[in-house]
Amino acid sequence: MIGLAGCAQLSADQAFLDVSDDVLERTGRKILWNSGSPEDLQAEDVMKTVLSRQLTAKNTIQIALLNNKELQASYTKLGVAQADLVQAGLLSNPILDGAITFPEGISTPNLTFGLAVKFIEILWIPLKRDIATSELETVKLEISGLVIDMVARTHTAYIDYIAARQQVELLQQVVRTSRATIEAASALRKAGNITALQFDQQKNILTLAKLNLAKAETNAVGMKEKLNVLMGLSGKDINWRAPNRLPTLPRYDVKTANIEKTAIENSLDLAQIKQSLFTLATKYQLKRKQSLLPDLEVGAEYERGDGEKQFGPTFEIEIPIFDMGEAKRAKAKLEIEKLRSQYWSLGIQIRSTARLLRAKILTTRKTVAFYRQTVLPENKQIVSGVQRDYNAMQAGVFQLITAKRQQISSGQQYIAAQQDYWRARIAIKQLIHGRLPGNNGGAELNSTISAANNAEGGGH
């Protein structure tokens, strides 16, 4: 896990290195903050080389981690949080005020100058630094989560695209077979062995096959564009190639024996809430102490007028009469309770998701095996038998149409089953790596945490 940062340097390099190490430990993947350095340019050259070859899932993910513009932009949050940490350790600048007046009938102006400093802020600097450090830690956890989400999103999009291409390939075969069937049916029609209606029905099969192929091709184009966005590609770089078929299922599934415990222990979502609870508690502590010691400004004032000079100390103190801070402290307590409730609720959701994904990955593997070993061979055998009987005029055209449609449907369901397996496998890895799948990239969680962190922890 990422540790609390103690340095107050303005550079965000160390914060990014912390995130990079955390991501590497969780996923085995490296990330790079592209700032135009020689190393970044070298990485871009490597990316160009990879794009010239047929893309694998691993290479697709690595390109997205390197080149996704949304992800690269999110790294700037580390710099903002680091700057806030530096700012938290600084005193407010002293305030200089002055006035120049010209009394009536006197040529010499009256001069008044004052200098005031909030020295009491020195007492609050340690707590302010603790708050800023905790907020920086929350941002680190958020960025790690976004990277893990990007890995899962890109891998899922890659699988969806390959599945779409495989659907296209299946429907292309259907169109070719339908055309061959039309040629055979044309010969039978000329010989008077089939009616005009039966011939038209065969042509309708080809028409529907062409329509389904066009839809599948459009879907594949959409899936590819989604990958282009995730990989941050444009121009000539979009002319990359990918396989036509989904990868074969791995021999072993992800280990799921203790998946609930692992998901809870590794959860970045839960860690973000815990860190935000610490931030709110520290803010509450700061505001409670500030309410006991109201703001105090001390300084000095110099005045010259009518030939006389005056110099002396000044002070300004807030008197807590109307606002004692009860409302702000009550609000802070409610924010803390809200995050606590969300913490336990999220834990229940993570455990439930772990159980669901464990069952899903086992079920989808069995489904794929059943289609491959039983359903597809049976459908192929049925179509061959019906086609043979149809050619021998022992089966009607409707029987042949039904058999072929069932074979096509089984082929599409087999592809969908493979796609479901890979999606479940990706989701279970995402959960183990620390992110709850399907949480909209953590947007809702991060919005809640951000609102809580921006809330005041009390008042005076």
Coordinates of C-alpha atoms in Angstrom, one line a residue:
M1 CA 0.0 0.0 0.0
I2 CA 1.1 3.6 -0.5
G3 CA 2.5 5.2 2.6
L4 CA 1.8 8.7 3.8
A5 CA 4.1 11.2 2.2
G6 CA 6.1 13.4 4.5
C7 CA 8.0 15.6 2.2
A8 CA 6.8 19.1 1.2
Q9 CA 8.5 19.5 -2.1
L10 CA 6.6 21.2 -4.9
S11 CA 7.5 18.5 -7.4
A12 CA 5.0 15.6 -7.9
D13 CA 7.6 13.2 -9.1
Q14 CA 7.8 11.3 -5.8
A15 CA 4.0 11.0 -5.6
F16 CA 3.9 9.6 -9.1
L17 CA 6.6 7.1 -8.3
D18 CA 4.6 6.0 -5.3
V19 CA 1.6 5.4 -7.6
S20 CA 3.8 3.7 -10.2
D21 CA 5.2 1.3 -7.6
D22 CA 1.8 0.5 -6.3
V23 CA 0.3 -0.2 -9.7
L24 CA 3.4 -2.4 -10.6
E25 CA 2.9 -4.4 -7.4
R26 CA -0.8 -4.9 -8.0
T27 CA -0.9 -5.5 -11.7
G28 CA 2.7 -6.1 -12.9
R29 CA 2.3 -3.2 -15.4
K30 CA 4.3 0.0 -15.7
I31 CA 3.0 3.5 -16.1
L32 CA 4.7 6.6 -17.5
W33 CA 3.8 10.3 -17.0
N34 CA 4.5 11.6 -20.5
S35 CA 6.3 15.0 -20.1
G36 CA 8.2 15.0 -23.4
S37 CA 11.4 13.7 -21.8
P38 CA 13.9 11.6 -23.9
E39 CA 12.6 8.5 -22.1
D40 CA 9.0 9.4 -23.1
L41 CA 10.0 9.9 -26.7
Q42 CA 11.8 6.5 -26.7
A43 CA 8.6 4.9 -25.3
E44 CA 6.6 6.5 -28.1
D45 CA 9.0 5.0 -30.6
V46 CA 8.4 1.6 -29.1
M47 CA 4.7 2.1 -29.2
K48 CA 4.9 2.9 -33.0
T49 CA 6.8 -0.4 -33.5
V50 CA 4.2 -2.3 -31.5
L51 CA 1.4 -0.7 -33.6
S52 CA 3.0 -2.0 -36.8
R53 CA 2.4 -5.6 -35.6
Q54 CA -0.8 -7.5 -34.8
L55 CA -1.9 -6.2 -31.4
T56 CA -2.1 -8.6 -28.4
A57 CA -4.2 -7.8 -25.3
K58 CA -1.0 -7.1 -23.4
N59 CA 0.3 -4.6 -25.9
T60 CA -3.0 -2.9 -26.3
I61 CA -3.2 -2.3 -22.5
Q62 CA 0.4 -1.0 -22.4
I63 CA -0.3 1.5 -25.1
A64 CA -3.4 2.7 -23.3
L65 CA -1.4 3.2 -20.1
L66 CA 1.2 5.2 -22.0
N67 CA -1.0 7.2 -24.3
N68 CA -4.5 7.6 -23.0
K69 CA -5.0 11.3 -22.7
E70 CA -7.6 11.1 -19.9
L71 CA -5.3 9.0 -17.8
Q72 CA -2.3 11.3 -18.5
A73 CA -4.4 14.3 -17.5
S74 CA -5.4 12.7 -14.2
Y75 CA -1.7 12.6 -13.1
T76 CA -1.8 16.4 -12.7
K77 CA -3.9 15.9 -9.7
L78 CA -0.8 14.7 -7.9
G79 CA 0.9 18.0 -8.6
V80 CA -2.1 19.9 -7.3
A81 CA -2.2 17.9 -4.1
Q82 CA 1.6 18.2 -3.7
A83 CA 1.3 22.0 -4.1
D84 CA -1.5 22.1 -1.5
L85 CA 0.8 20.2 0.9
V86 CA 3.5 22.8 0.4
Q87 CA 1.0 25.6 0.9
A88 CA -0.2 24.0 4.1
G89 CA 3.2 24.5 5.7
L90 CA 3.4 28.3 4.9
L91 CA 2.3 31.2 7.0
S92 CA 0.0 33.8 5.5
N93 CA 1.8 36.8 4.2
P94 CA 1.8 39.8 6.5
I95 CA -0.7 42.5 5.7
L96 CA 0.6 46.1 5.2
D97 CA -2.0 48.9 5.2
G98 CA -1.5 52.6 5.0
A99 CA -3.2 55.9 4.5
I100 CA -2.1 59.4 3.4
T101 CA -4.3 62.4 4.3
F102 CA -4.0 66.1 3.7
P103 CA -5.4 68.2 6.5
E104 CA -6.9 71.5 5.5
G105 CA -4.5 74.4 5.7
I106 CA -1.4 72.2 6.4
S107 CA 1.1 71.4 3.6
T108 CA 2.5 68.3 5.4
P109 CA 0.4 65.2 4.9
N110 CA -0.5 62.8 7.7
L111 CA 0.9 59.3 7.1
T112 CA -0.4 56.2 8.7
F113 CA 1.1 52.7 8.2
G114 CA 0.3 49.4 9.8
L115 CA 1.7 45.9 9.6
A116 CA -0.2 42.8 10.9
V117 CA 0.6 39.1 11.0
K118 CA -1.5 36.1 12.1
F119 CA 1.1 34.6 14.4
I120 CA -1.5 32.1 15.8
E121 CA -1.4 30.3 12.5
I122 CA 1.9 28.8 13.6
L123 CA -0.1 26.6 16.0
W124 CA -2.2 25.2 13.1
I125 CA 0.5 24.4 10.6
P126 CA 1.2 20.8 11.9
L127 CA -2.5 19.9 11.6
K128 CA -2.9 21.6 8.2
R129 CA 0.1 19.6 7.0
D130 CA -1.5 16.4 8.3
I131 CA -4.7 17.3 6.4
A132 CA -2.8 18.1 3.1
T133 CA -0.7 14.9 3.5
S134 CA -3.8 12.8 3.9
E135 CA -5.4 14.4 0.9
L136 CA -2.3 13.7 -1.2
E137 CA -2.5 10.1 -0.1
T138 CA -6.2 10.0 -1.1
V139 CA -5.2 11.3 -4.6
K140 CA -2.5 8.7 -4.9
L141 CA -5.1 6.0 -4.1
E142 CA -7.5 7.5 -6.6
I143 CA -4.9 7.6 -9.4
S144 CA -3.9 4.0 -8.7
G145 CA -7.6 3.1 -9.0
L146 CA -7.9 4.9 -12.3
V147 CA -4.9 3.1 -13.7
I148 CA -6.4 -0.3 -12.7
D149 CA -9.7 0.7 -14.2
M150 CA -7.9 1.6 -17.4
V151 CA -6.3 -1.8 -17.6
A152 CA -9.7 -3.5 -17.2
R153 CA -11.5 -1.1 -19.6
T154 CA -8.9 -1.6 -22.3
H155 CA -8.7 -5.3 -21.9
T156 CA -12.5 -5.6 -22.0
A157 CA -12.7 -3.4 -25.1
Y158 CA -10.1 -5.5 -26.8
I159 CA -12.1 -8.7 -26.1
D160 CA -15.3 -7.0 -27.3
Y161 CA -13.6 -6.0 -30.5
I162 CA -12.2 -9.4 -31.2
A163 CA -15.6 -11.0 -30.5
A164 CA -17.1 -8.5 -32.9
R165 CA -14.6 -9.4 -35.6
Q166 CA -15.3 -13.1 -34.9
Q167 CA -19.0 -12.5 -35.4
V168 CA -18.2 -10.8 -38.7
E169 CA -16.1 -13.8 -39.8
L170 CA -19.0 -16.1 -38.9
L171 CA -21.5 -14.1 -40.8
Q172 CA -19.2 -13.8 -43.8
Q173 CA -19.1 -17.6 -43.9
V174 CA -22.9 -17.6 -43.7
V175 CA -23.2 -15.2 -46.7
R176 CA -20.8 -17.4 -48.7
T177 CA -22.7 -20.5 -47.9
S178 CA -26.0 -18.8 -48.7
R179 CA -24.7 -17.7 -52.1
A180 CA -23.6 -21.3 -52.8
T181 CA -27.0 -22.5 -51.7
I182 CA -28.7 -20.0 -54.0
E183 CA -26.7 -21.4 -57.0
A184 CA -27.7 -24.9 -56.1
A185 CA -31.3 -23.8 -55.7
S186 CA -31.2 -22.0 -59.0
A187 CA -30.3 -25.2 -60.7
L188 CA -33.1 -27.1 -58.9
R189 CA -35.5 -24.4 -59.9
K190 CA -34.6 -24.6 -63.6
A191 CA -35.0 -28.4 -63.4
G192 CA -38.4 -27.8 -61.8
N193 CA -37.5 -29.6 -58.6
I194 CA -38.4 -26.7 -56.3
T195 CA -41.1 -24.1 -56.6
A196 CA -40.7 -20.3 -57.1
L197 CA -41.7 -19.8 -53.5
Q198 CA -39.0 -22.2 -52.2
F199 CA -36.4 -20.4 -54.4
D200 CA -37.5 -17.0 -53.0
Q201 CA -37.2 -18.3 -49.5
Q202 CA -33.6 -19.4 -50.2
K203 CA -32.9 -15.9 -51.5
N204 CA -34.4 -14.4 -48.3
I205 CA -31.8 -16.4 -46.3
L206 CA -29.0 -14.6 -48.2
T207 CA -30.7 -11.2 -47.8
L208 CA -31.0 -11.6 -44.1
A209 CA -27.4 -12.9 -43.9
K210 CA -26.2 -9.8 -45.7
L211 CA -28.2 -7.5 -43.4
N212 CA -26.8 -9.3 -40.3
L213 CA -23.3 -9.0 -41.7
A214 CA -23.7 -5.3 -42.2
K215 CA -24.8 -4.8 -38.6
A216 CA -21.9 -6.9 -37.3
E217 CA -19.4 -4.9 -39.4
T218 CA -20.8 -1.6 -38.0
N219 CA -20.6 -3.0 -34.5
A220 CA -16.9 -4.0 -35.1
V221 CA -16.1 -0.5 -36.3
G222 CA -17.6 1.0 -33.2
M223 CA -15.6 -1.4 -31.0
K224 CA -12.4 -0.4 -32.8
E225 CA -13.1 3.3 -32.4
K226 CA -13.6 2.7 -28.7
L227 CA -10.2 1.1 -28.5
N228 CA -8.7 4.0 -30.5
V229 CA -9.9 6.4 -27.8
L230 CA -8.7 4.2 -25.0
M231 CA -5.2 4.0 -26.6
G232 CA -5.2 7.7 -27.5
L233 CA -4.7 7.0 -31.2
S234 CA -5.4 9.1 -34.2
G235 CA -4.1 9.6 -37.8
K236 CA -2.1 6.8 -39.3
D237 CA -1.8 5.1 -35.9
I238 CA -5.4 3.8 -36.1
N239 CA -4.4 1.4 -38.9
W240 CA -3.4 -1.3 -36.4
R241 CA -4.3 -5.0 -36.8
A242 CA -5.8 -7.5 -34.4
P243 CA -6.7 -11.2 -34.5
N244 CA -10.0 -12.4 -35.9
R245 CA -10.7 -14.9 -33.1
L246 CA -10.8 -14.7 -29.4
P247 CA -7.9 -16.3 -27.6
T248 CA -8.4 -19.9 -26.3
L249 CA -9.3 -20.2 -22.7
P250 CA -6.4 -20.5 -20.3
R251 CA -5.8 -23.8 -18.7
Y252 CA -6.3 -22.5 -15.3
D253 CA -8.6 -19.8 -14.0
V254 CA -7.8 -17.0 -11.5
K255 CA -7.4 -18.4 -8.0
T256 CA -10.7 -17.7 -6.2
A257 CA -10.4 -19.7 -3.0
N258 CA -10.1 -16.7 -0.7
I259 CA -11.3 -14.1 -3.1
E260 CA -13.6 -12.2 -0.7
K261 CA -10.7 -11.7 1.8
T262 CA -8.3 -10.8 -0.9
A263 CA -10.7 -8.3 -2.5
I264 CA -11.3 -6.6 0.9
E265 CA -7.6 -6.4 1.8
N266 CA -6.6 -5.0 -1.6
S267 CA -9.5 -2.6 -2.1
L268 CA -8.4 0.8 -3.1
D269 CA -12.0 2.0 -2.8
L270 CA -12.1 1.1 0.9
A271 CA -8.6 2.6 1.4
Q272 CA -9.8 5.9 -0.1
I273 CA -12.7 6.1 2.3
K274 CA -10.5 5.2 5.3
Q275 CA -8.0 8.0 4.2
S276 CA -10.9 10.4 3.8
L277 CA -12.1 9.6 7.2
F278 CA -8.7 10.5 8.6
T279 CA -8.8 13.7 6.7
L280 CA -12.2 14.7 8.0
A281 CA -11.2 13.7 11.6
T282 CA -8.1 15.9 11.4
K283 CA -10.1 18.8 10.0
Y284 CA -12.6 18.4 12.8
Q285 CA -9.7 18.5 15.3
L286 CA -8.3 21.6 13.7
K287 CA -11.5 23.5 13.7
R288 CA -12.3 22.5 17.3
K289 CA -9.0 23.9 18.4
Q290 CA -9.5 27.0 16.4
S291 CA -12.8 27.6 18.1
L292 CA -11.0 27.5 21.5
L293 CA -8.4 30.0 20.3
P294 CA -10.1 32.6 18.0
D295 CA -8.1 34.3 15.3
L296 CA -5.6 36.8 16.6
E297 CA -3.8 39.3 14.5
V298 CA -0.9 41.3 16.0
G299 CA 1.2 44.0 14.4
A300 CA 2.5 47.5 14.6
E301 CA 1.3 50.9 13.5
Y302 CA 3.2 54.1 12.6
E303 CA 1.5 57.5 12.3
R304 CA 3.0 60.9 11.5
G305 CA 1.0 64.1 11.5
D306 CA 1.2 67.7 12.5
G307 CA 4.9 67.2 13.1
E308 CA 4.4 64.4 15.6
K309 CA 5.3 60.7 15.2
Q310 CA 3.5 57.9 16.9
F311 CA 4.4 54.2 17.0
G312 CA 2.8 51.3 18.8
P313 CA 1.5 47.8 18.7
T314 CA -1.9 46.7 17.3
F315 CA -4.1 43.6 17.7
E316 CA -7.3 42.3 16.3
I317 CA -9.2 39.3 17.9
E318 CA -12.5 37.7 16.8
I319 CA -15.1 37.5 19.6
P320 CA -17.1 34.2 19.3
I321 CA -20.5 35.6 20.4
F322 CA -22.9 34.7 17.5
D323 CA -21.1 31.8 15.9
M324 CA -19.6 29.3 18.3
G325 CA -19.1 26.7 15.5
E326 CA -21.7 24.2 16.7
A327 CA -23.3 23.9 13.3
K328 CA -20.1 23.3 11.4
R329 CA -18.9 20.7 13.9
A330 CA -22.3 18.9 13.7
K331 CA -22.0 18.9 9.9
A332 CA -18.5 17.4 10.1
K333 CA -19.7 14.6 12.4
L334 CA -22.5 13.8 9.9
E335 CA -20.0 13.7 7.0
I336 CA -17.9 11.3 9.0
E337 CA -20.9 9.1 9.8
K338 CA -21.8 9.2 6.1
L339 CA -18.4 7.9 5.1
R340 CA -18.4 5.2 7.8
S341 CA -21.8 3.9 6.5
Q342 CA -20.5 4.0 2.9
Y343 CA -17.4 2.1 4.0
W344 CA -19.4 -0.8 5.4
S345 CA -21.9 -0.7 2.5
L346 CA -19.0 -0.9 0.0
G347 CA -17.4 -3.8 1.9
I348 CA -20.7 -5.8 1.5
Q349 CA -20.8 -4.9 -2.2
I350 CA -17.2 -6.0 -2.7
R351 CA -17.8 -9.4 -1.0
S352 CA -21.0 -9.9 -3.0
T353 CA -19.3 -9.1 -6.3
A354 CA -16.4 -11.5 -5.4
R355 CA -18.9 -14.4 -4.9
L356 CA -20.8 -13.5 -8.0
L357 CA -17.7 -13.3 -10.2
R358 CA -16.3 -16.6 -8.7
A359 CA -19.5 -18.3 -9.8
K360 CA -19.6 -16.6 -13.1
I361 CA -16.1 -17.5 -14.2
L362 CA -16.8 -21.2 -13.4
T363 CA -20.1 -21.2 -15.2
T364 CA -18.9 -19.4 -18.3
R365 CA -16.0 -21.8 -18.6
K366 CA -18.4 -24.8 -18.5
T367 CA -20.7 -23.1 -21.0
V368 CA -17.9 -22.6 -23.5
A369 CA -16.8 -26.2 -23.1
F370 CA -20.4 -27.4 -23.6
Y371 CA -20.8 -25.4 -26.8
R372 CA -17.4 -26.5 -28.2
Q373 CA -17.8 -30.2 -27.3
T374 CA -21.5 -30.8 -27.8
V375 CA -23.7 -28.0 -29.3
L376 CA -21.5 -27.0 -32.3
P377 CA -20.7 -30.6 -33.4
E378 CA -24.4 -31.6 -33.1
N379 CA -25.6 -28.6 -35.1
K380 CA -23.0 -29.2 -37.8
Q381 CA -24.2 -32.8 -38.1
I382 CA -27.8 -31.8 -38.2
V383 CA -27.3 -29.2 -41.0
S384 CA -25.3 -31.8 -43.0
G385 CA -28.0 -34.3 -42.7
V386 CA -30.8 -31.9 -43.5
Q387 CA -28.9 -30.6 -46.5
R388 CA -28.3 -34.1 -47.8
D389 CA -32.0 -35.0 -47.4
Y390 CA -33.0 -31.7 -49.0
N391 CA -30.8 -32.4 -52.0
A392 CA -32.4 -35.8 -52.3
M393 CA -35.9 -34.1 -52.0
Q394 CA -36.5 -35.9 -48.7
A395 CA -36.6 -32.7 -46.6
G396 CA -38.4 -29.4 -47.1
V397 CA -36.9 -26.0 -47.5
F398 CA -38.2 -24.9 -44.1
Q399 CA -36.4 -27.7 -42.4
L400 CA -33.2 -26.6 -44.1
I401 CA -33.7 -23.0 -43.2
T402 CA -34.5 -23.9 -39.5
A403 CA -31.4 -26.1 -39.3
K404 CA -29.1 -23.4 -40.7
R405 CA -30.5 -20.6 -38.5
Q406 CA -30.0 -22.8 -35.5
Q407 CA -26.4 -23.4 -36.5
I408 CA -25.8 -19.7 -37.0
S409 CA -27.4 -18.9 -33.6
S410 CA -25.3 -21.6 -31.9
G411 CA -22.1 -20.1 -33.4
Q412 CA -23.1 -16.6 -32.2
Q413 CA -23.9 -17.9 -28.7
Y414 CA -20.6 -19.7 -28.6
I415 CA -18.7 -16.5 -29.3
A416 CA -20.8 -14.7 -26.7
A417 CA -20.0 -17.4 -24.2
Q418 CA -16.3 -17.0 -24.8
Q419 CA -16.7 -13.2 -24.5
D420 CA -18.6 -13.6 -21.2
Y421 CA -15.8 -15.8 -19.8
W422 CA -13.1 -13.3 -20.7
R423 CA -15.1 -10.4 -19.3
A424 CA -15.6 -12.3 -16.0
R425 CA -11.9 -13.1 -15.9
I426 CA -11.0 -9.4 -16.5
A427 CA -13.5 -8.3 -13.8
I428 CA -12.2 -10.7 -11.2
K429 CA -8.6 -9.5 -11.8
Q430 CA -9.8 -5.9 -11.5
L431 CA -11.4 -6.8 -8.2
I432 CA -8.3 -8.6 -6.9
H433 CA -6.1 -5.7 -8.0
G434 CA -8.2 -3.3 -5.8
R435 CA -11.1 -1.9 -7.8
L436 CA -14.8 -2.8 -7.8
P437 CA -15.8 -3.6 -11.4
G438 CA -18.7 -1.6 -12.9
N439 CA -18.3 1.4 -10.6
N440 CA -18.2 3.8 -13.5
G441 CA -14.4 4.2 -13.2
G442 CA -14.8 5.2 -9.5
A443 CA -16.5 8.4 -10.5
E444 CA -19.3 8.2 -8.0
L445 CA -17.0 7.1 -5.1
N446 CA -14.4 9.9 -6.0
S447 CA -17.2 12.4 -6.1
T448 CA -18.5 11.5 -2.7
I449 CA -15.0 11.5 -1.2
S450 CA -14.2 14.8 -2.8
A451 CA -17.3 16.4 -1.4
A452 CA -16.4 15.0 2.1
N453 CA -12.9 16.3 1.8
N454 CA -14.1 19.7 0.8
A455 CA -16.4 19.9 3.7
E456 CA -15.4 22.0 6.7
G457 CA -14.5 20.0 9.8
G458 CA -15.9 22.4 12.3
G459 CA -15.7 26.2 12.8
H460 CA -15.4 29.1 15.2

